[in-house]
Amino acid sequence: MRERVVITALGCCTPLGNTYDSVTAALRDGTTGIREIQKFDTASFKSHFAGVPEVGNMRTSSLKRSRSWDELYINNAVKGLMAWPGMDLSHFSPQRIGCFLGVDEPVPDIHQTVDFVYDLQRDADKAFTNMAEVMEKHYRISDFARLDSTQVLRQVHAQIPFHGPSMVHLGLCAASLQAIGTGFEQVARGRVDAAIVGGASAKVTPEHYIGLESVDVICTDASLPFDGLSRPFDTRRSGYVPAEGAVLFLLESYTHALRRGAVPLMEIVGYGASMNASHIVKPDPESREMKLSMTRALASAGLNPSQIGLVNAHGTSTVLNDLHESAAICSVLSERVPVTANKSLHGHMIAAAGAMETLNTLIGLREGFIPGTRNLETPDPQCKANIIGQTQSAHIEYCLKNSFGMGGLAASMIFRRIDA
């Protein structure tokens, strides 16, 4: 018998705000979280905007309290999680708490690396013999520790002791929904009583923008206003807007939550995942990975397609992804089910995208509205799905959430509203 799994607490640091109320207001009003990048000089780039939390939109030299942006975002999210009403660790055994997070693949600090190489080249004849000495000058042990993808688990553990199973997912755009799915399965099977899940991403960096612009996946259309760059399913879409931040949730078995008097915020009822490595950027020509993950989520939940009242799409605002996702939704579900695309408001948070859009789904289900898809001025006639342009009141019972990563990684999850 599978345990019911519910979300009972959350914490966030996002382009739309750092609290439940601030994100709710932005979603309801259709307020953009995309702003001009201040954290580095964008003069040499085609794109100058991103979805960046206000606390992180500053020059690197101003970052004093944390060694990296993802640390800053995770620390803020953990603080929010710990401050959530009813979040009392005395009700938990650390041995029965797991932690599963979606994160970016760690990369060396570009500035440190450039300085190291320049210093090494000053005496090229001795480049290899004095490498250790030069490296010792430029790097500390902590710099190498940050290249360990599990570092983020240690950051969370420093504030919330857990001794259960733990794992990081590096599945790019699907990473945090995969992490939530892993936590869901661990709780549902009774292996843990609770799991800290979610994701963090800090990819608004010069080196990342160089790569994204080189493969033409981000919007650089100078004719559009900054808040009109992200436009999923619209005819003028031409790429996504990068974003970053962190969102964390506490998952618990329903029985454990009731026993300690916690208020369930939303139930997770099904999860599906798939992989189809047909191309690093393009979806499978027949949208196989998308259809598979949605079909598996439905089977996991024991639901019929007609029971899904809303789809929170991956909706990147790239030409091919939106076209393929729309076709997959219509094939697995129908052309009538309402579809919303949150990246139109805050951009694409890469490894944290699934967690951010899970938060948006939770808010919409609890507060009784469907967030509108911003900038849907002329829906693409080739996208047959029923895209919702304006925020509207609705009491949805089941919502299916998609996250589709580059390289063919796919994850879908089904959530159920729990009335307070």
Short mmCIF file of C-alpha atoms in Angstrom, two decimals:
data_model
loop_
_atom_site.label_atom_id
_atom_site.label_comp_id
_atom_site.label_asym_id
_atom_site.label_seq_id
_atom_site.Cartn_x
_atom_site.Cartn_y
_atom_site.Cartn_z
CA MET A 1 0.00 0.00 0.00
CA ARG A 2 1.46 3.32 -1.09
CA GLU A 3 1.58 6.23 1.36
CA ARG A 4 -0.13 9.44 0.32
CA VAL A 5 2.44 12.22 -0.11
CA VAL A 6 1.81 15.89 0.63
CA ILE A 7 3.73 19.15 0.64
CA THR A 8 3.62 20.77 4.09
CA ALA A 9 6.19 23.59 3.95
CA LEU A 10 8.13 25.64 1.44
CA GLY A 11 10.85 28.26 1.10
CA CYS A 12 11.93 30.21 -1.95
CA CYS A 13 14.23 32.83 -3.44
CA THR A 14 12.90 33.64 -6.91
CA PRO A 15 12.56 36.35 -9.57
CA LEU A 16 8.93 36.81 -8.46
CA GLY A 17 9.76 37.20 -4.77
CA ASN A 18 10.97 35.33 -1.72
CA THR A 19 7.67 34.59 0.03
CA TYR A 20 4.44 32.76 -0.71
CA ASP A 21 2.51 36.04 -0.68
CA SER A 22 4.87 37.91 -3.02
CA VAL A 23 4.91 35.09 -5.58
CA THR A 24 1.12 34.79 -5.32
CA ALA A 25 0.66 38.49 -6.04
CA ALA A 26 2.99 38.36 -9.05
CA LEU A 27 1.22 35.31 -10.50
CA ARG A 28 -2.23 36.76 -9.97
CA ASP A 29 -1.33 40.16 -11.43
CA GLY A 30 0.89 38.87 -14.23
CA THR A 31 3.89 40.85 -12.95
CA THR A 32 7.18 40.05 -14.65
CA GLY A 33 10.24 38.92 -12.73
CA ILE A 34 12.51 39.64 -15.68
CA ARG A 35 14.82 42.62 -15.23
CA GLU A 36 18.01 44.15 -16.56
CA ILE A 37 21.11 42.22 -15.53
CA GLN A 38 23.27 44.12 -13.05
CA LYS A 39 25.47 41.28 -11.81
CA PHE A 40 27.83 41.49 -14.81
CA ASP A 41 28.49 43.77 -17.77
CA THR A 42 26.28 42.71 -20.69
CA ALA A 43 27.62 45.23 -23.22
CA SER A 44 29.21 42.52 -25.36
CA PHE A 45 26.09 40.31 -25.35
CA LYS A 46 22.96 40.38 -27.46
CA SER A 47 20.77 39.75 -24.42
CA HIS A 48 20.74 42.06 -21.40
CA PHE A 49 17.87 40.70 -19.32
CA ALA A 50 17.14 37.74 -17.07
CA GLY A 51 14.87 36.50 -14.32
CA VAL A 52 17.09 37.23 -11.33
CA PRO A 53 16.05 37.46 -7.66
CA GLU A 54 16.57 41.03 -6.44
CA VAL A 55 18.95 39.78 -3.75
CA GLY A 56 21.17 38.28 -6.46
CA ASN A 57 21.16 41.05 -9.05
CA MET A 58 24.40 42.69 -7.96
CA ARG A 59 28.01 42.67 -9.07
CA THR A 60 30.01 39.66 -7.88
CA SER A 61 32.25 41.89 -5.75
CA SER A 62 29.18 42.79 -3.71
CA LEU A 63 28.56 39.16 -2.75
CA LYS A 64 30.03 39.02 0.74
CA ARG A 65 27.97 36.61 2.77
CA SER A 66 28.13 33.66 0.42
CA ARG A 67 30.78 32.07 -1.78
CA SER A 68 28.42 31.65 -4.74
CA TRP A 69 25.01 32.67 -6.04
CA ASP A 70 23.47 29.23 -5.68
CA GLU A 71 24.58 29.17 -2.03
CA LEU A 72 22.93 32.55 -1.51
CA TYR A 73 19.66 31.34 -3.06
CA ILE A 74 19.65 27.99 -1.23
CA ASN A 75 20.36 29.65 2.11
CA ASN A 76 17.45 32.03 1.60
CA ALA A 77 15.17 29.17 0.59
CA VAL A 78 16.18 27.09 3.63
CA LYS A 79 15.45 30.04 5.92
CA GLY A 80 12.00 30.38 4.36
CA LEU A 81 11.37 26.65 4.75
CA MET A 82 12.39 26.71 8.41
CA ALA A 83 10.17 29.76 9.05
CA TRP A 84 7.08 28.15 7.51
CA PRO A 85 4.20 27.91 10.03
CA GLY A 86 4.22 24.55 11.79
CA MET A 87 7.75 23.64 10.63
CA ASP A 88 9.01 22.05 13.85
CA LEU A 89 11.96 19.66 13.51
CA SER A 90 11.26 18.11 16.91
CA HIS A 91 8.54 16.05 15.22
CA PHE A 92 11.07 14.38 12.90
CA SER A 93 13.74 11.75 13.31
CA PRO A 94 16.79 12.81 11.24
CA GLN A 95 17.22 9.15 10.22
CA ARG A 96 13.79 9.33 8.55
CA ILE A 97 14.40 12.52 6.54
CA GLY A 98 15.83 12.42 3.00
CA CYS A 99 17.01 15.20 0.70
CA PHE A 100 16.75 15.26 -3.10
CA LEU A 101 17.68 18.36 -5.09
CA GLY A 102 18.03 19.39 -8.72
CA VAL A 103 21.14 21.50 -9.31
CA ASP A 104 23.41 22.87 -12.02
CA GLU A 105 26.49 20.94 -12.96
CA PRO A 106 29.30 22.67 -11.01
CA VAL A 107 31.83 24.61 -13.10
CA PRO A 108 35.11 26.32 -12.11
CA ASP A 109 35.01 30.04 -11.41
CA ILE A 110 35.93 31.63 -14.74
CA HIS A 111 37.74 34.60 -13.15
CA GLN A 112 39.91 32.37 -10.98
CA THR A 113 40.72 30.18 -13.95
CA VAL A 114 41.72 33.10 -16.18
CA ASP A 115 43.97 34.57 -13.46
CA PHE A 116 45.54 31.16 -12.91
CA VAL A 117 46.31 30.68 -16.62
CA TYR A 118 47.76 34.18 -17.00
CA ASP A 119 49.97 33.68 -13.98
CA LEU A 120 51.09 30.29 -15.25
CA GLN A 121 52.05 31.72 -18.65
CA ARG A 122 54.37 34.35 -17.22
CA ASP A 123 57.10 31.75 -17.08
CA ALA A 124 56.05 29.36 -19.85
CA ASP A 125 59.27 27.33 -19.70
CA LYS A 126 58.41 26.28 -16.14
CA ALA A 127 54.66 26.02 -16.68
CA PHE A 128 54.42 22.40 -15.59
CA THR A 129 57.04 22.45 -12.85
CA ASN A 130 55.54 25.43 -11.04
CA MET A 131 51.86 24.56 -11.68
CA ALA A 132 51.27 23.35 -8.13
CA GLU A 133 52.77 26.53 -6.69
CA VAL A 134 50.65 28.78 -8.90
CA MET A 135 47.53 26.71 -8.21
CA GLU A 136 48.12 27.01 -4.48
CA LYS A 137 48.24 30.78 -4.92
CA HIS A 138 44.93 31.01 -6.77
CA TYR A 139 42.82 28.21 -5.30
CA ARG A 140 41.73 27.08 -1.86
CA ILE A 141 40.37 23.72 -0.76
CA SER A 142 36.91 25.27 -0.54
CA ASP A 143 37.07 26.17 -4.25
CA PHE A 144 37.49 22.51 -5.16
CA ALA A 145 34.79 21.47 -2.69
CA ARG A 146 32.36 23.71 -4.58
CA LEU A 147 32.95 21.59 -7.69
CA ASP A 148 31.34 18.68 -5.88
CA SER A 149 27.68 18.58 -6.92
CA THR A 150 26.69 17.31 -3.45
CA GLN A 151 27.89 20.55 -1.85
CA VAL A 152 24.31 21.82 -1.95
CA LEU A 153 23.22 18.88 0.22
CA ARG A 154 25.77 19.90 2.84
CA GLN A 155 24.41 23.45 2.78
CA VAL A 156 20.91 22.23 3.56
CA HIS A 157 22.21 19.74 6.13
CA ALA A 158 23.96 22.56 8.00
CA GLN A 159 20.52 23.99 8.87
CA ILE A 160 18.28 20.92 8.70
CA PRO A 161 20.01 17.76 9.93
CA PHE A 162 18.98 14.72 7.88
CA HIS A 163 20.48 11.24 7.82
CA GLY A 164 18.19 9.52 5.32
CA PRO A 165 18.83 8.88 1.61
CA SER A 166 20.07 11.89 -0.35
CA MET A 167 20.82 12.62 -3.98
CA VAL A 168 21.39 15.47 -6.44
CA HIS A 169 19.96 15.46 -9.95
CA LEU A 170 21.89 17.09 -12.79
CA GLY A 171 19.12 16.69 -15.38
CA LEU A 172 19.32 20.25 -16.69
CA CYS A 173 15.80 21.67 -17.18
CA ALA A 174 14.14 18.56 -15.72
CA ALA A 175 16.47 18.28 -12.71
CA SER A 176 14.31 19.64 -9.89
CA LEU A 177 11.09 17.93 -10.99
CA GLN A 178 13.08 14.68 -11.14
CA ALA A 179 14.35 15.43 -7.62
CA ILE A 180 10.80 16.04 -6.36
CA GLY A 181 9.79 12.79 -8.07
CA THR A 182 12.56 10.89 -6.29
CA GLY A 183 11.48 12.32 -2.94
CA PHE A 184 7.86 11.49 -3.71
CA GLU A 185 8.72 7.85 -4.42
CA GLN A 186 10.86 7.54 -1.26
CA VAL A 187 8.04 8.85 0.95
CA ALA A 188 5.32 6.92 -0.89
CA ARG A 189 7.19 3.64 -0.40
CA GLY A 190 7.68 4.32 3.31
CA ARG A 191 11.46 4.53 3.13
CA VAL A 192 11.40 7.97 4.80
CA ASP A 193 8.77 9.97 6.68
CA ALA A 194 9.77 13.22 5.03
CA ALA A 195 11.99 14.59 2.28
CA ILE A 196 13.44 18.00 1.53
CA VAL A 197 13.12 18.45 -2.24
CA GLY A 198 13.43 21.17 -4.86
CA GLY A 199 16.22 22.80 -6.76
CA ALA A 200 18.64 25.68 -7.18
CA SER A 201 20.20 27.26 -10.23
CA ALA A 202 22.59 30.16 -10.83
CA LYS A 203 23.21 30.17 -14.56
CA VAL A 204 22.90 33.89 -15.23
CA THR A 205 26.64 34.23 -15.83
CA PRO A 206 28.80 35.55 -18.69
CA GLU A 207 30.14 32.11 -19.59
CA HIS A 208 26.65 30.59 -19.67
CA TYR A 209 25.30 33.42 -21.84
CA ILE A 210 28.13 32.89 -24.33
CA GLY A 211 27.08 29.27 -24.74
CA LEU A 212 23.36 30.01 -24.95
CA GLU A 213 23.78 32.74 -27.54
CA SER A 214 26.03 30.50 -29.63
CA VAL A 215 23.30 27.84 -29.96
CA ASP A 216 20.47 30.39 -30.44
CA VAL A 217 18.21 29.18 -27.64
CA ILE A 218 17.65 32.51 -25.86
CA CYS A 219 15.58 35.41 -27.13
CA THR A 220 17.69 38.30 -28.46
CA ASP A 221 14.90 40.08 -30.37
CA ALA A 222 15.72 43.77 -29.90
CA SER A 223 12.28 44.80 -31.21
CA LEU A 224 10.59 43.37 -28.12
CA PRO A 225 10.41 45.08 -24.71
CA PHE A 226 12.33 43.35 -21.91
CA ASP A 227 9.09 42.06 -20.34
CA GLY A 228 7.94 40.70 -23.70
CA LEU A 229 10.93 38.51 -24.49
CA SER A 230 9.53 35.32 -22.93
CA ARG A 231 6.38 34.46 -24.88
CA PRO A 232 5.59 30.72 -24.90
CA PHE A 233 3.28 29.50 -27.68
CA ASP A 234 3.14 32.96 -29.30
CA THR A 235 3.98 33.41 -33.00
CA ARG A 236 6.83 35.81 -32.16
CA ARG A 237 8.61 33.50 -29.74
CA SER A 238 12.28 32.96 -30.59
CA GLY A 239 13.93 31.64 -27.43
CA TYR A 240 13.79 31.66 -23.67
CA VAL A 241 14.98 34.15 -21.06
CA PRO A 242 17.46 32.62 -18.56
CA ALA A 243 16.59 32.87 -14.88
CA GLU A 244 17.85 31.64 -11.53
CA GLY A 245 16.89 31.11 -7.89
CA ALA A 246 15.97 28.31 -5.49
CA VAL A 247 12.77 26.67 -4.27
CA LEU A 248 12.51 24.01 -1.55
CA PHE A 249 9.60 21.92 -0.25
CA LEU A 250 9.04 19.54 2.62
CA LEU A 251 7.30 16.36 1.54
CA GLU A 252 5.66 14.16 4.15
CA SER A 253 3.47 11.12 4.28
CA TYR A 254 -0.10 12.23 4.82
CA THR A 255 -0.35 10.17 8.01
CA HIS A 256 2.84 11.72 9.44
CA ALA A 257 1.62 15.23 8.61
CA LEU A 258 -1.74 14.65 10.31
CA ARG A 259 -0.08 13.08 13.34
CA ARG A 260 2.00 16.20 13.97
CA GLY A 261 -0.84 18.61 13.14
CA ALA A 262 0.70 20.00 9.92
CA VAL A 263 -1.45 21.62 7.24
CA PRO A 264 -1.07 19.84 3.86
CA LEU A 265 -0.65 22.39 1.07
CA MET A 266 -0.93 20.09 -1.97
CA GLU A 267 -0.79 16.37 -2.68
CA ILE A 268 1.51 14.65 -5.18
CA VAL A 269 -0.38 11.75 -6.75
CA GLY A 270 1.72 10.66 -9.72
CA TYR A 271 5.15 10.90 -11.32
CA GLY A 272 6.60 9.79 -14.63
CA ALA A 273 9.97 10.22 -16.33
CA SER A 274 11.63 9.23 -19.59
CA MET A 275 14.73 9.74 -21.72
CA ASN A 276 15.21 10.01 -25.47
CA ALA A 277 18.65 11.27 -26.48
CA SER A 278 17.82 12.10 -30.09
CA HIS A 279 19.43 15.58 -29.98
CA ILE A 280 21.02 17.87 -27.39
CA VAL A 281 18.62 20.77 -28.09
CA LYS A 282 15.79 19.54 -30.33
CA PRO A 283 12.96 17.38 -28.95
CA ASP A 284 12.37 13.96 -30.42
CA PRO A 285 10.63 14.38 -33.83
CA GLU A 286 7.61 12.46 -32.52
CA SER A 287 7.75 13.96 -28.99
CA ARG A 288 8.27 10.47 -27.57
CA GLU A 289 9.91 11.51 -24.31
CA MET A 290 7.15 14.05 -23.61
CA LYS A 291 4.33 11.59 -24.29
CA LEU A 292 6.01 8.86 -22.25
CA SER A 293 6.55 10.97 -19.14
CA MET A 294 2.95 12.22 -19.16
CA THR A 295 1.53 8.74 -19.79
CA ARG A 296 3.64 7.30 -16.97
CA ALA A 297 2.54 10.07 -14.58
CA LEU A 298 -1.11 9.28 -15.35
CA ALA A 299 -0.49 5.57 -14.74
CA SER A 300 1.32 6.32 -11.48
CA ALA A 301 -1.63 8.43 -10.32
CA GLY A 302 -4.25 5.94 -11.52
CA LEU A 303 -6.03 8.72 -13.41
CA ASN A 304 -7.70 9.01 -16.79
CA PRO A 305 -6.62 11.87 -19.10
CA SER A 306 -10.09 13.43 -18.75
CA GLN A 307 -9.48 13.97 -15.01
CA ILE A 308 -6.63 16.45 -15.61
CA GLY A 309 -8.03 19.95 -15.25
CA LEU A 310 -4.87 21.93 -16.02
CA VAL A 311 -1.41 21.49 -17.52
CA ASN A 312 1.46 23.64 -16.29
CA ALA A 313 3.62 23.38 -19.40
CA HIS A 314 7.39 23.38 -19.66
CA GLY A 315 6.72 26.14 -22.21
CA THR A 316 10.22 27.46 -22.85
CA SER A 317 9.27 29.97 -25.58
CA THR A 318 11.53 28.21 -28.09
CA VAL A 319 9.94 27.44 -31.44
CA LEU A 320 10.44 23.68 -31.43
CA ASN A 321 9.86 22.90 -27.75
CA ASP A 322 6.49 24.67 -27.61
CA LEU A 323 5.36 23.07 -30.87
CA HIS A 324 6.30 19.56 -29.71
CA GLU A 325 4.94 19.98 -26.20
CA SER A 326 1.63 21.25 -27.54
CA ALA A 327 1.37 18.23 -29.84
CA ALA A 328 2.22 15.87 -26.97
CA ILE A 329 -0.38 17.43 -24.64
CA CYS A 330 -3.07 17.14 -27.31
CA SER A 331 -2.09 13.53 -28.02
CA VAL A 332 -1.97 12.31 -24.41
CA LEU A 333 -4.73 14.52 -22.95
CA SER A 334 -6.81 16.66 -25.32
CA GLU A 335 -6.95 19.97 -27.17
CA ARG A 336 -9.45 21.25 -24.59
CA VAL A 337 -7.52 20.97 -21.32
CA PRO A 338 -6.33 24.46 -20.17
CA VAL A 339 -2.56 25.01 -20.41
CA THR A 340 -0.48 27.69 -18.69
CA ALA A 341 3.21 28.53 -19.17
CA ASN A 342 4.85 30.25 -16.19
CA LYS A 343 8.21 30.97 -17.82
CA SER A 344 6.48 33.88 -19.52
CA LEU A 345 6.56 35.60 -16.12
CA HIS A 346 9.94 34.69 -14.65
CA GLY A 347 12.05 33.09 -17.37
CA HIS A 348 13.69 29.68 -17.44
CA MET A 349 15.30 28.71 -14.12
CA ILE A 350 17.04 25.66 -15.68
CA ALA A 351 17.75 23.17 -12.85
CA ALA A 352 15.27 24.98 -10.56
CA ALA A 353 12.54 25.38 -13.22
CA GLY A 354 10.46 22.38 -12.15
CA ALA A 355 10.57 23.42 -8.49
CA MET A 356 9.60 27.01 -9.31
CA GLU A 357 6.68 25.90 -11.44
CA THR A 358 5.61 23.40 -8.78
CA LEU A 359 5.40 26.37 -6.40
CA ASN A 360 3.30 28.24 -8.98
CA THR A 361 1.03 25.21 -9.34
CA LEU A 362 0.61 24.93 -5.57
CA ILE A 363 -0.36 28.59 -5.34
CA GLY A 364 -2.82 28.38 -8.23
CA LEU A 365 -4.55 25.28 -6.85
CA ARG A 366 -4.77 26.64 -3.31
CA GLU A 367 -5.80 30.17 -4.24
CA GLY A 368 -8.26 29.17 -6.97
CA PHE A 369 -6.82 30.67 -10.14
CA ILE A 370 -4.90 29.79 -13.30
CA PRO A 371 -1.91 32.12 -13.85
CA GLY A 372 -2.08 33.60 -17.32
CA THR A 373 0.58 33.04 -19.98
CA ARG A 374 2.08 36.51 -20.34
CA ASN A 375 2.74 37.90 -23.84
CA LEU A 376 0.38 35.50 -25.58
CA GLU A 377 -0.65 38.13 -28.12
CA THR A 378 -1.00 35.93 -31.23
CA PRO A 379 -1.20 32.24 -30.36
CA ASP A 380 0.73 30.07 -32.81
CA PRO A 381 -1.93 28.30 -34.93
CA GLN A 382 0.37 25.26 -35.15
CA CYS A 383 0.19 24.87 -31.36
CA LYS A 384 -3.24 23.31 -30.97
CA ALA A 385 -3.24 23.20 -27.17
CA ASN A 386 -5.65 25.43 -25.23
CA ILE A 387 -3.20 28.05 -23.92
CA ILE A 388 -4.61 30.39 -21.25
CA GLY A 389 -3.53 33.97 -21.90
CA GLN A 390 -5.16 35.84 -19.03
CA THR A 391 -5.32 34.94 -15.34
CA GLN A 392 -8.70 33.41 -14.56
CA SER A 393 -10.48 32.02 -11.53
CA ALA A 394 -10.72 28.25 -11.50
CA HIS A 395 -10.99 25.48 -8.93
CA ILE A 396 -8.85 22.70 -10.36
CA GLU A 397 -8.54 19.32 -8.66
CA TYR A 398 -5.70 17.78 -10.69
CA CYS A 399 -2.85 19.57 -12.47
CA LEU A 400 -0.15 17.91 -14.58
CA LYS A 401 3.26 19.63 -14.57
CA ASN A 402 5.87 19.05 -17.30
CA SER A 403 9.64 19.64 -17.24
CA PHE A 404 11.59 18.70 -20.36
CA GLY A 405 15.37 18.99 -20.33
CA MET A 406 17.88 19.36 -23.14
CA GLY A 407 19.18 16.05 -24.38
CA GLY A 408 15.79 14.35 -24.12
CA LEU A 409 15.28 14.20 -20.35
CA ALA A 410 11.61 14.44 -19.41
CA ALA A 411 9.59 14.49 -16.20
CA SER A 412 5.89 14.92 -15.51
CA MET A 413 4.11 15.12 -12.17
CA ILE A 414 0.46 15.26 -11.17
CA PHE A 415 -0.70 17.35 -8.22
CA ARG A 416 -4.02 17.35 -6.40
CA ARG A 417 -5.61 20.28 -4.62
CA ILE A 418 -6.18 19.81 -0.91
CA ASP A 419 -8.86 22.10 0.49
CA ALA A 420 -7.87 23.86 3.70
#
